[in-house]
């Protein structure tokens, strides 16, 4: 590993902004000071640039193994670091589903060889693998993932006894996708009766409705309170759900936390007219009132972290009719620029972006020595120019699927340099390969 000296950066960290130099040695932040005069292997003049802790994305679907025609660890980790995301946590609905410790470790082996970003993987729960779930190493795995709504393969957990077992016995964080399947199927049957197979995508939030989300989220909260489970509810999509969460206690004392995703903070149901299936996600993008309510909950502390739910599909798959088109979209390359755009719109502060995309994710998952710009911590760092406009187009999209719901959008802020575990992996629109990220460790 080389040493890196960053000079005169405006550091955004722990609710402060200040100008300082940072020296990185052997992968770690060695010194933070007003002026550091030493020789380093690499030196960056960061005057006028802003230095953020690297973003930690707690929910991605990088599609490997089994779905690599859509994406893989290598391609999507490249896109992530280009977007300032230095660490990711990947979901178990690959093929085969990650339902055994052996399959879980197989994914770690792929990342150790191919990922430019730091990484962790969720262990998947099904209706019949509780013994495997309980074998998960709490110090080396980010959490248990429970789909309380339909998903790929054998991953819908809808057996009440199984849910009780997971919530009562899990020694670690349980992350949930919350949508009530019975409500969804009832809504779908209703619209099929009215419209047959020709359901327009604008009805997606009516089918995967507020009621479906709230029923499932409130059930998860009830189970967690009953068993004192460490619960983390993913991708909140309705204003109503935000009132399930508490902002009166510090994050480190919370047993129940929540996540908002970029698409639920940016798009609304008005965008289906122009974006169509490109913004078809589960849970669905809903109303402007929901979007604004989720942002309010992010700002006041009811929602703790911001993530992407990056879930690429090919453009051909997305072009299918609504009922056949898969849900999900690629976001890791454009998440931080999108949030910085909300900063330019005066909807969120730079300090809050660092908090929700780095500090709080590290605290929520108890990640060891990451998520902050501190001496002795791993050097996961992102240099940003807040005033360097650029437009998303096919030539600068790094996802394997080569499309983005942000195509045509001009962002005011550009990611200049990304450092992962002390290694410069993105600089001035160029990927610098040859080093892989590290497996995340957890202080539990």
mmCIF file of N, CA and C in Angstrom, residues 275-387:
data_model
loop_
_atom_site.group_PDB
_atom_site.id
_atom_site.type_symbol
_atom_site.label_atom_id
_atom_site.label_comp_id
_atom_site.label_asym_id
_atom_site.label_seq_id
_atom_site.Cartn_x
_atom_site.Cartn_y
_atom_site.Cartn_z
ATOM 1 N N UNK A 275 -40.901 7.751 -17.103
ATOM 2 C CA UNK A 275 -39.874 6.739 -16.813
ATOM 3 C C UNK A 275 -40.379 5.307 -16.946
ATOM 4 N N UNK A 276 -41.682 5.106 -16.809
ATOM 5 C CA UNK A 276 -42.255 3.770 -16.958
ATOM 6 C C UNK A 276 -41.627 2.740 -16.053
ATOM 7 N N UNK A 277 -41.313 1.565 -16.624
ATOM 8 C CA UNK A 277 -40.750 0.466 -15.830
ATOM 9 C C UNK A 277 -39.355 0.755 -15.281
ATOM 10 N N UNK A 278 -38.699 1.806 -15.785
ATOM 11 C CA UNK A 278 -37.364 2.139 -15.285
ATOM 12 C C UNK A 278 -37.395 2.542 -13.819
ATOM 13 N N UNK A 279 -38.564 2.977 -13.331
ATOM 14 C CA UNK A 279 -38.674 3.276 -11.895
ATOM 15 C C UNK A 279 -39.645 2.307 -11.204
ATOM 16 N N UNK A 280 -39.775 1.131 -11.797
ATOM 17 C CA UNK A 280 -40.563 0.079 -11.137
ATOM 18 C C UNK A 280 -39.666 -0.623 -10.111
ATOM 19 N N UNK A 281 -39.919 -0.343 -8.850
ATOM 20 C CA UNK A 281 -39.204 -0.972 -7.737
ATOM 21 C C UNK A 281 -40.214 -1.624 -6.797
ATOM 22 N N UNK A 282 -39.728 -2.545 -5.986
ATOM 23 C CA UNK A 282 -40.495 -3.062 -4.854
ATOM 24 C C UNK A 282 -39.743 -2.727 -3.571
ATOM 25 N N UNK A 283 -40.345 -1.995 -2.638
ATOM 26 C CA UNK A 283 -41.665 -1.374 -2.686
ATOM 27 C C UNK A 283 -41.715 -0.264 -3.743
ATOM 28 N N UNK A 284 -42.923 0.061 -4.151
ATOM 29 C CA UNK A 284 -43.115 0.986 -5.258
ATOM 30 C C UNK A 284 -42.797 2.423 -4.881
ATOM 31 N N UNK A 285 -42.322 3.192 -5.867
ATOM 32 C CA UNK A 285 -42.296 4.648 -5.754
ATOM 33 C C UNK A 285 -43.747 5.114 -5.664
ATOM 34 N N UNK A 286 -44.035 5.921 -4.652
ATOM 35 C CA UNK A 286 -45.429 6.311 -4.393
ATOM 36 C C UNK A 286 -45.623 7.806 -4.592
ATOM 37 N N UNK A 287 -46.396 8.471 -3.771
ATOM 38 C CA UNK A 287 -46.802 9.844 -4.048
ATOM 39 C C UNK A 287 -45.731 10.853 -3.632
ATOM 40 N N UNK A 288 -45.903 12.100 -4.106
ATOM 41 C CA UNK A 288 -45.015 13.183 -3.685
ATOM 42 C C UNK A 288 -45.117 13.393 -2.172
ATOM 43 N N UNK A 289 -46.292 13.192 -1.620
ATOM 44 C CA UNK A 289 -46.470 13.303 -0.161
ATOM 45 C C UNK A 289 -45.622 12.250 0.557
ATOM 46 N N UNK A 290 -45.610 11.038 0.020
ATOM 47 C CA UNK A 290 -44.768 9.993 0.608
ATOM 48 C C UNK A 290 -43.293 10.363 0.488
ATOM 49 N N UNK A 291 -42.885 10.804 -0.698
ATOM 50 C CA UNK A 291 -41.483 11.194 -0.913
ATOM 51 C C UNK A 291 -41.056 12.278 0.084
ATOM 52 N N UNK A 292 -41.874 13.286 0.221
ATOM 53 C CA UNK A 292 -41.528 14.395 1.111
ATOM 54 C C UNK A 292 -41.559 13.967 2.577
ATOM 55 N N UNK A 293 -42.483 13.072 2.908
ATOM 56 C CA UNK A 293 -42.568 12.569 4.280
ATOM 57 C C UNK A 293 -41.373 11.713 4.653
ATOM 58 N N UNK A 294 -40.859 10.953 3.684
ATOM 59 C CA UNK A 294 -39.670 10.130 3.939
ATOM 60 C C UNK A 294 -38.460 11.034 4.174
ATOM 61 N N UNK A 295 -38.309 12.079 3.347
ATOM 62 C CA UNK A 295 -37.201 13.001 3.554
ATOM 63 C C UNK A 295 -37.292 13.682 4.919
ATOM 64 N N UNK A 296 -38.487 14.070 5.310
ATOM 65 C CA UNK A 296 -38.664 14.689 6.629
ATOM 66 C C UNK A 296 -38.218 13.731 7.736
ATOM 67 N N UNK A 297 -38.550 12.450 7.591
ATOM 68 C CA UNK A 297 -38.159 11.452 8.602
ATOM 69 C C UNK A 297 -36.655 11.212 8.603
ATOM 70 N N UNK A 298 -36.018 11.318 7.430
ATOM 71 C CA UNK A 298 -34.557 11.245 7.360
ATOM 72 C C UNK A 298 -33.951 12.403 8.147
ATOM 73 N N UNK A 299 -34.488 13.597 7.930
ATOM 74 C CA UNK A 299 -33.919 14.793 8.548
ATOM 75 C C UNK A 299 -34.137 14.831 10.058
ATOM 76 N N UNK A 300 -35.273 14.304 10.519
ATOM 77 C CA UNK A 300 -35.541 14.401 11.965
ATOM 78 C C UNK A 300 -35.106 13.164 12.750
ATOM 79 N N UNK A 301 -34.511 12.181 12.059
ATOM 80 C CA UNK A 301 -33.910 11.060 12.775
ATOM 81 C C UNK A 301 -34.789 9.844 12.953
ATOM 82 N N UNK A 302 -36.013 9.860 12.443
ATOM 83 C CA UNK A 302 -36.816 8.634 12.501
ATOM 84 C C UNK A 302 -36.262 7.590 11.537
ATOM 85 N N UNK A 303 -35.788 8.034 10.379
ATOM 86 C CA UNK A 303 -35.095 7.149 9.445
ATOM 87 C C UNK A 303 -33.603 7.406 9.579
ATOM 88 N N UNK A 304 -32.836 6.334 9.693
ATOM 89 C CA UNK A 304 -31.451 6.442 10.131
ATOM 90 C C UNK A 304 -30.428 6.470 9.012
ATOM 91 N N UNK A 305 -30.687 5.730 7.915
ATOM 92 C CA UNK A 305 -29.674 5.627 6.865
ATOM 93 C C UNK A 305 -30.306 5.798 5.485
ATOM 94 N N UNK A 306 -29.444 6.170 4.528
ATOM 95 C CA UNK A 306 -29.835 6.273 3.117
ATOM 96 C C UNK A 306 -29.029 5.255 2.335
ATOM 97 N N UNK A 307 -29.713 4.471 1.491
ATOM 98 C CA UNK A 307 -29.062 3.428 0.693
ATOM 99 C C UNK A 307 -29.625 3.465 -0.727
ATOM 100 N N UNK A 308 -29.281 2.441 -1.518
ATOM 101 C CA UNK A 308 -29.721 2.455 -2.925
ATOM 102 C C UNK A 308 -30.724 1.361 -3.285
ATOM 103 N N UNK A 309 -30.627 0.178 -2.705
ATOM 104 C CA UNK A 309 -31.338 -0.991 -3.232
ATOM 105 C C UNK A 309 -30.997 -1.181 -4.707
ATOM 106 N N UNK A 310 -29.733 -0.935 -5.049
ATOM 107 C CA UNK A 310 -29.227 -1.128 -6.416
ATOM 108 C C UNK A 310 -29.596 -2.540 -6.889
ATOM 109 N N UNK A 311 -30.381 -2.610 -7.963
ATOM 110 C CA UNK A 311 -30.878 -3.915 -8.429
ATOM 111 C C UNK A 311 -31.047 -3.889 -9.938
ATOM 112 N N UNK A 312 -29.941 -4.043 -10.686
ATOM 113 C CA UNK A 312 -30.001 -3.879 -12.142
ATOM 114 C C UNK A 312 -30.681 -5.040 -12.860
ATOM 115 N N UNK A 313 -31.329 -4.670 -13.966
ATOM 116 C CA UNK A 313 -31.864 -5.619 -14.954
ATOM 117 C C UNK A 313 -31.454 -5.107 -16.326
ATOM 118 N N UNK A 314 -31.515 -5.975 -17.320
ATOM 119 C CA UNK A 314 -31.194 -5.515 -18.670
ATOM 120 C C UNK A 314 -32.298 -4.584 -19.167
ATOM 121 N N UNK A 315 -31.948 -3.736 -20.108
ATOM 122 C CA UNK A 315 -32.937 -2.814 -20.665
ATOM 123 C C UNK A 315 -34.018 -3.580 -21.426
ATOM 124 N N UNK A 316 -33.651 -4.741 -21.972
ATOM 125 C CA UNK A 316 -34.652 -5.578 -22.653
ATOM 126 C C UNK A 316 -35.677 -6.120 -21.663
ATOM 127 N N UNK A 317 -35.226 -6.502 -20.484
ATOM 128 C CA UNK A 317 -36.152 -6.982 -19.447
ATOM 129 C C UNK A 317 -37.074 -5.861 -18.992
ATOM 130 N N UNK A 318 -36.514 -4.671 -18.846
ATOM 131 C CA UNK A 318 -37.312 -3.524 -18.398
ATOM 132 C C UNK A 318 -38.317 -3.074 -19.463
ATOM 133 N N UNK A 319 -38.062 -3.407 -20.726
ATOM 134 C CA UNK A 319 -38.950 -3.006 -21.823
ATOM 135 C C UNK A 319 -40.178 -3.911 -21.961
ATOM 136 N N UNK A 320 -40.219 -4.999 -21.183
ATOM 137 C CA UNK A 320 -41.366 -5.908 -21.234
ATOM 138 C C UNK A 320 -42.607 -5.217 -20.667
ATOM 139 N N UNK A 321 -43.814 -5.739 -20.973
ATOM 140 C CA UNK A 321 -45.035 -5.180 -20.370
ATOM 141 C C UNK A 321 -44.956 -5.211 -18.846
ATOM 142 N N UNK A 322 -45.709 -4.338 -18.195
ATOM 143 C CA UNK A 322 -45.644 -4.159 -16.747
ATOM 144 C C UNK A 322 -45.619 -5.466 -15.964
ATOM 145 N N UNK A 323 -46.518 -6.390 -16.249
ATOM 146 C CA UNK A 323 -46.608 -7.608 -15.446
ATOM 147 C C UNK A 323 -45.392 -8.516 -15.607
ATOM 148 N N UNK A 324 -44.686 -8.403 -16.744
ATOM 149 C CA UNK A 324 -43.508 -9.238 -16.974
ATOM 150 C C UNK A 324 -42.200 -8.523 -16.607
ATOM 151 N N UNK A 325 -42.213 -7.212 -16.585
ATOM 152 C CA UNK A 325 -40.982 -6.464 -16.326
ATOM 153 C C UNK A 325 -40.556 -6.623 -14.870
ATOM 154 N N UNK A 326 -39.287 -6.936 -14.609
ATOM 155 C CA UNK A 326 -38.827 -7.103 -13.230
ATOM 156 C C UNK A 326 -38.723 -5.762 -12.505
ATOM 157 N N UNK A 327 -38.754 -5.819 -11.203
ATOM 158 C CA UNK A 327 -38.629 -4.624 -10.376
ATOM 159 C C UNK A 327 -37.175 -4.424 -9.963
ATOM 160 N N UNK A 328 -36.775 -3.155 -9.915
ATOM 161 C CA UNK A 328 -35.428 -2.807 -9.493
ATOM 162 C C UNK A 328 -34.711 -1.996 -10.548
ATOM 163 N N UNK A 329 -33.669 -1.301 -10.120
ATOM 164 C CA UNK A 329 -32.892 -0.489 -11.044
ATOM 165 C C UNK A 329 -31.516 -0.191 -10.493
ATOM 166 N N UNK A 330 -30.581 0.222 -11.373
ATOM 167 C CA UNK A 330 -29.206 0.503 -10.944
ATOM 168 C C UNK A 330 -29.080 1.904 -10.363
ATOM 169 N N UNK A 331 -28.334 2.043 -9.244
ATOM 170 C CA UNK A 331 -28.261 3.346 -8.574
ATOM 171 C C UNK A 331 -26.909 3.685 -7.949
ATOM 172 N N UNK A 332 -26.002 2.735 -7.744
ATOM 173 C CA UNK A 332 -24.831 3.015 -6.911
ATOM 174 C C UNK A 332 -23.934 4.121 -7.452
ATOM 175 N N UNK A 333 -23.855 4.264 -8.761
ATOM 176 C CA UNK A 333 -22.977 5.287 -9.330
ATOM 177 C C UNK A 333 -23.538 6.699 -9.139
ATOM 178 N N UNK A 334 -24.847 6.799 -8.928
ATOM 179 C CA UNK A 334 -25.494 8.109 -8.942
ATOM 180 C C UNK A 334 -26.154 8.490 -7.621
ATOM 181 N N UNK A 335 -25.970 7.677 -6.595
ATOM 182 C CA UNK A 335 -26.638 7.924 -5.311
ATOM 183 C C UNK A 335 -26.103 9.177 -4.621
ATOM 184 N N UNK A 336 -24.784 9.246 -4.436
ATOM 185 C CA UNK A 336 -24.211 10.417 -3.770
ATOM 186 C C UNK A 336 -24.414 11.690 -4.598
ATOM 187 N N UNK A 337 -24.197 11.668 -5.925
ATOM 188 C CA UNK A 337 -24.509 12.873 -6.704
ATOM 189 C C UNK A 337 -25.971 13.311 -6.572
ATOM 190 N N UNK A 338 -26.895 12.351 -6.489
ATOM 191 C CA UNK A 338 -28.314 12.700 -6.330
ATOM 192 C C UNK A 338 -28.565 13.360 -4.984
ATOM 193 N N UNK A 339 -27.958 12.835 -3.930
ATOM 194 C CA UNK A 339 -28.138 13.451 -2.616
ATOM 195 C C UNK A 339 -27.483 14.834 -2.561
ATOM 196 N N UNK A 340 -26.341 14.988 -3.224
ATOM 197 C CA UNK A 340 -25.707 16.306 -3.281
ATOM 198 C C UNK A 340 -26.559 17.289 -4.081
ATOM 199 N N UNK A 341 -27.320 16.774 -5.035
ATOM 200 C CA UNK A 341 -28.260 17.636 -5.765
ATOM 201 C C UNK A 341 -29.361 18.133 -4.824
ATOM 202 N N UNK A 342 -29.820 17.265 -3.924
ATOM 203 C CA UNK A 342 -30.805 17.710 -2.924
ATOM 204 C C UNK A 342 -30.188 18.748 -1.991
ATOM 205 N N UNK A 343 -28.881 18.646 -1.750
ATOM 206 C CA UNK A 343 -28.192 19.694 -0.985
ATOM 207 C C UNK A 343 -28.262 21.024 -1.745
ATOM 208 N N UNK A 344 -27.974 20.989 -3.034
ATOM 209 C CA UNK A 344 -28.036 22.214 -3.836
ATOM 210 C C UNK A 344 -29.454 22.799 -3.849
ATOM 211 N N UNK A 345 -30.441 21.920 -3.713
ATOM 212 C CA UNK A 345 -31.839 22.379 -3.643
ATOM 213 C C UNK A 345 -32.226 22.798 -2.225
ATOM 214 N N UNK A 346 -31.259 22.801 -1.319
ATOM 215 C CA UNK A 346 -31.430 23.222 0.075
ATOM 216 C C UNK A 346 -32.418 22.350 0.849
ATOM 217 N N UNK A 347 -32.431 21.048 0.484
ATOM 218 C CA UNK A 347 -33.317 20.102 1.167
ATOM 219 C C UNK A 347 -32.601 19.286 2.243
ATOM 220 N N UNK A 348 -31.261 19.278 2.208
ATOM 221 C CA UNK A 348 -30.483 18.502 3.170
ATOM 222 C C UNK A 348 -29.102 19.128 3.250
ATOM 223 N N UNK A 349 -28.431 19.013 4.381
ATOM 224 C CA UNK A 349 -27.094 19.587 4.531
ATOM 225 C C UNK A 349 -26.020 18.561 4.166
ATOM 226 N N UNK A 350 -24.813 19.048 3.899
ATOM 227 C CA UNK A 350 -23.692 18.146 3.629
ATOM 228 C C UNK A 350 -23.411 17.263 4.835
ATOM 229 N N UNK A 351 -23.505 17.851 6.026
ATOM 230 C CA UNK A 351 -23.256 17.079 7.247
ATOM 231 C C UNK A 351 -24.274 15.956 7.400
ATOM 232 N N UNK A 352 -25.530 16.221 7.037
ATOM 233 C CA UNK A 352 -26.560 15.172 7.141
ATOM 234 C C UNK A 352 -26.335 14.077 6.106
ATOM 235 N N UNK A 353 -25.832 14.432 4.925
ATOM 236 C CA UNK A 353 -25.512 13.415 3.921
ATOM 237 C C UNK A 353 -24.417 12.491 4.449
ATOM 238 N N UNK A 354 -23.356 13.057 5.029
ATOM 239 C CA UNK A 354 -22.281 12.231 5.607
ATOM 240 C C UNK A 354 -22.818 11.348 6.728
ATOM 241 N N UNK A 355 -23.717 11.901 7.521
ATOM 242 C CA UNK A 355 -24.287 11.147 8.639
ATOM 243 C C UNK A 355 -25.113 9.964 8.146
ATOM 244 N N UNK A 356 -26.000 10.216 7.199
ATOM 245 C CA UNK A 356 -26.953 9.173 6.777
ATOM 246 C C UNK A 356 -26.348 8.142 5.824
ATOM 247 N N UNK A 357 -25.284 8.519 5.106
ATOM 248 C CA UNK A 357 -24.706 7.607 4.114
ATOM 249 C C UNK A 357 -23.396 6.966 4.582
ATOM 250 N N UNK A 358 -22.881 7.411 5.742
ATOM 251 C CA UNK A 358 -21.625 6.834 6.246
ATOM 252 C C UNK A 358 -21.670 6.596 7.748
ATOM 253 N N UNK A 359 -21.706 7.684 8.547
ATOM 254 C CA UNK A 359 -21.635 7.527 10.013
ATOM 255 C C UNK A 359 -22.701 6.558 10.536
ATOM 256 N N UNK A 360 -23.953 6.829 10.175
ATOM 257 C CA UNK A 360 -25.044 6.056 10.767
ATOM 258 C C UNK A 360 -25.067 4.611 10.299
ATOM 259 N N UNK A 361 -24.618 4.367 9.070
ATOM 260 C CA UNK A 361 -24.578 2.979 8.595
ATOM 261 C C UNK A 361 -23.548 2.204 9.411
ATOM 262 N N UNK A 362 -22.403 2.845 9.658
ATOM 263 C CA UNK A 362 -21.371 2.198 10.477
ATOM 264 C C UNK A 362 -21.876 1.927 11.888
ATOM 265 N N UNK A 363 -22.599 2.890 12.458
ATOM 266 C CA UNK A 363 -23.126 2.710 13.818
ATOM 267 C C UNK A 363 -24.249 1.671 13.848
ATOM 268 N N UNK A 364 -25.120 1.732 12.867
ATOM 269 C CA UNK A 364 -26.271 0.828 12.796
ATOM 270 C C UNK A 364 -25.823 -0.636 12.748
ATOM 271 N N UNK A 365 -24.782 -0.908 11.952
ATOM 272 C CA UNK A 365 -24.306 -2.281 11.765
ATOM 273 C C UNK A 365 -23.088 -2.601 12.632
ATOM 274 N N UNK A 366 -22.619 -1.621 13.414
ATOM 275 C CA UNK A 366 -21.448 -1.803 14.286
ATOM 276 C C UNK A 366 -20.210 -2.216 13.486
ATOM 277 N N UNK A 367 -19.982 -1.487 12.383
ATOM 278 C CA UNK A 367 -18.851 -1.787 11.510
ATOM 279 C C UNK A 367 -17.561 -1.295 12.166
ATOM 280 N N UNK A 368 -16.558 -2.124 12.089
ATOM 281 C CA UNK A 368 -15.287 -1.834 12.751
ATOM 282 C C UNK A 368 -14.466 -0.815 11.963
ATOM 283 N N UNK A 369 -14.183 0.344 12.580
ATOM 284 C CA UNK A 369 -13.240 1.353 12.077
ATOM 285 C C UNK A 369 -13.544 1.850 10.666
ATOM 286 N N UNK A 370 -14.823 2.073 10.397
ATOM 287 C CA UNK A 370 -15.204 2.669 9.111
ATOM 288 C C UNK A 370 -16.374 3.628 9.335
ATOM 289 N N UNK A 371 -16.638 4.437 8.314
ATOM 290 C CA UNK A 371 -17.794 5.318 8.350
ATOM 291 C C UNK A 371 -17.520 6.713 8.865
ATOM 292 N N UNK A 372 -16.301 6.945 9.353
ATOM 293 C CA UNK A 372 -15.908 8.249 9.888
ATOM 294 C C UNK A 372 -14.520 8.625 9.379
ATOM 295 N N UNK A 373 -14.230 9.918 9.359
ATOM 296 C CA UNK A 373 -12.873 10.392 9.085
ATOM 297 C C UNK A 373 -12.211 10.627 10.437
ATOM 298 N N UNK A 374 -11.493 9.596 10.894
ATOM 299 C CA UNK A 374 -10.852 9.620 12.209
ATOM 300 C C UNK A 374 -9.480 8.984 12.112
ATOM 301 N N UNK A 375 -8.530 9.506 12.874
ATOM 302 C CA UNK A 375 -7.222 8.865 12.951
ATOM 303 C C UNK A 375 -7.380 7.448 13.483
ATOM 304 N N UNK A 376 -6.687 6.503 12.835
ATOM 305 C CA UNK A 376 -6.772 5.096 13.237
ATOM 306 C C UNK A 376 -7.860 4.315 12.522
ATOM 307 N N UNK A 377 -8.716 5.015 11.784
ATOM 308 C CA UNK A 377 -9.769 4.347 11.016
ATOM 309 C C UNK A 377 -9.268 4.038 9.604
ATOM 310 N N UNK A 378 -9.895 3.034 8.980
ATOM 311 C CA UNK A 378 -9.606 2.745 7.576
ATOM 312 C C UNK A 378 -9.838 4.007 6.739
ATOM 313 N N UNK A 379 -8.983 4.208 5.756
ATOM 314 C CA UNK A 379 -9.098 5.367 4.873
ATOM 315 C C UNK A 379 -10.059 5.055 3.729
ATOM 316 N N UNK A 380 -11.335 5.243 3.986
ATOM 317 C CA UNK A 380 -12.396 5.187 2.971
ATOM 318 C C UNK A 380 -12.864 6.630 2.792
ATOM 319 N N UNK A 381 -12.460 7.255 1.691
ATOM 320 C CA UNK A 381 -12.601 8.693 1.542
ATOM 321 C C UNK A 381 -13.069 9.052 0.138
ATOM 322 N N UNK A 382 -13.827 10.147 0.042
ATOM 323 C CA UNK A 382 -14.353 10.593 -1.249
ATOM 324 C C UNK A 382 -14.166 12.098 -1.377
ATOM 325 N N UNK A 383 -13.430 12.508 -2.412
ATOM 326 C CA UNK A 383 -13.269 13.926 -2.727
ATOM 327 C C UNK A 383 -14.316 14.331 -3.751
ATOM 328 N N UNK A 384 -15.020 15.427 -3.461
ATOM 329 C CA UNK A 384 -16.139 15.874 -4.300
ATOM 330 C C UNK A 384 -15.934 17.334 -4.689
ATOM 331 N N UNK A 385 -16.203 17.632 -5.954
ATOM 332 C CA UNK A 385 -16.304 19.014 -6.411
ATOM 333 C C UNK A 385 -17.789 19.357 -6.454
ATOM 334 N N UNK A 386 -18.213 20.261 -5.606
ATOM 335 C CA UNK A 386 -19.637 20.598 -5.527
ATOM 336 C C UNK A 386 -20.111 21.438 -6.707
ATOM 337 N N UNK A 387 -19.180 21.959 -7.492
ATOM 338 C CA UNK A 387 -19.560 22.849 -8.598
ATOM 339 C C UNK A 387 -18.880 22.431 -9.894
#
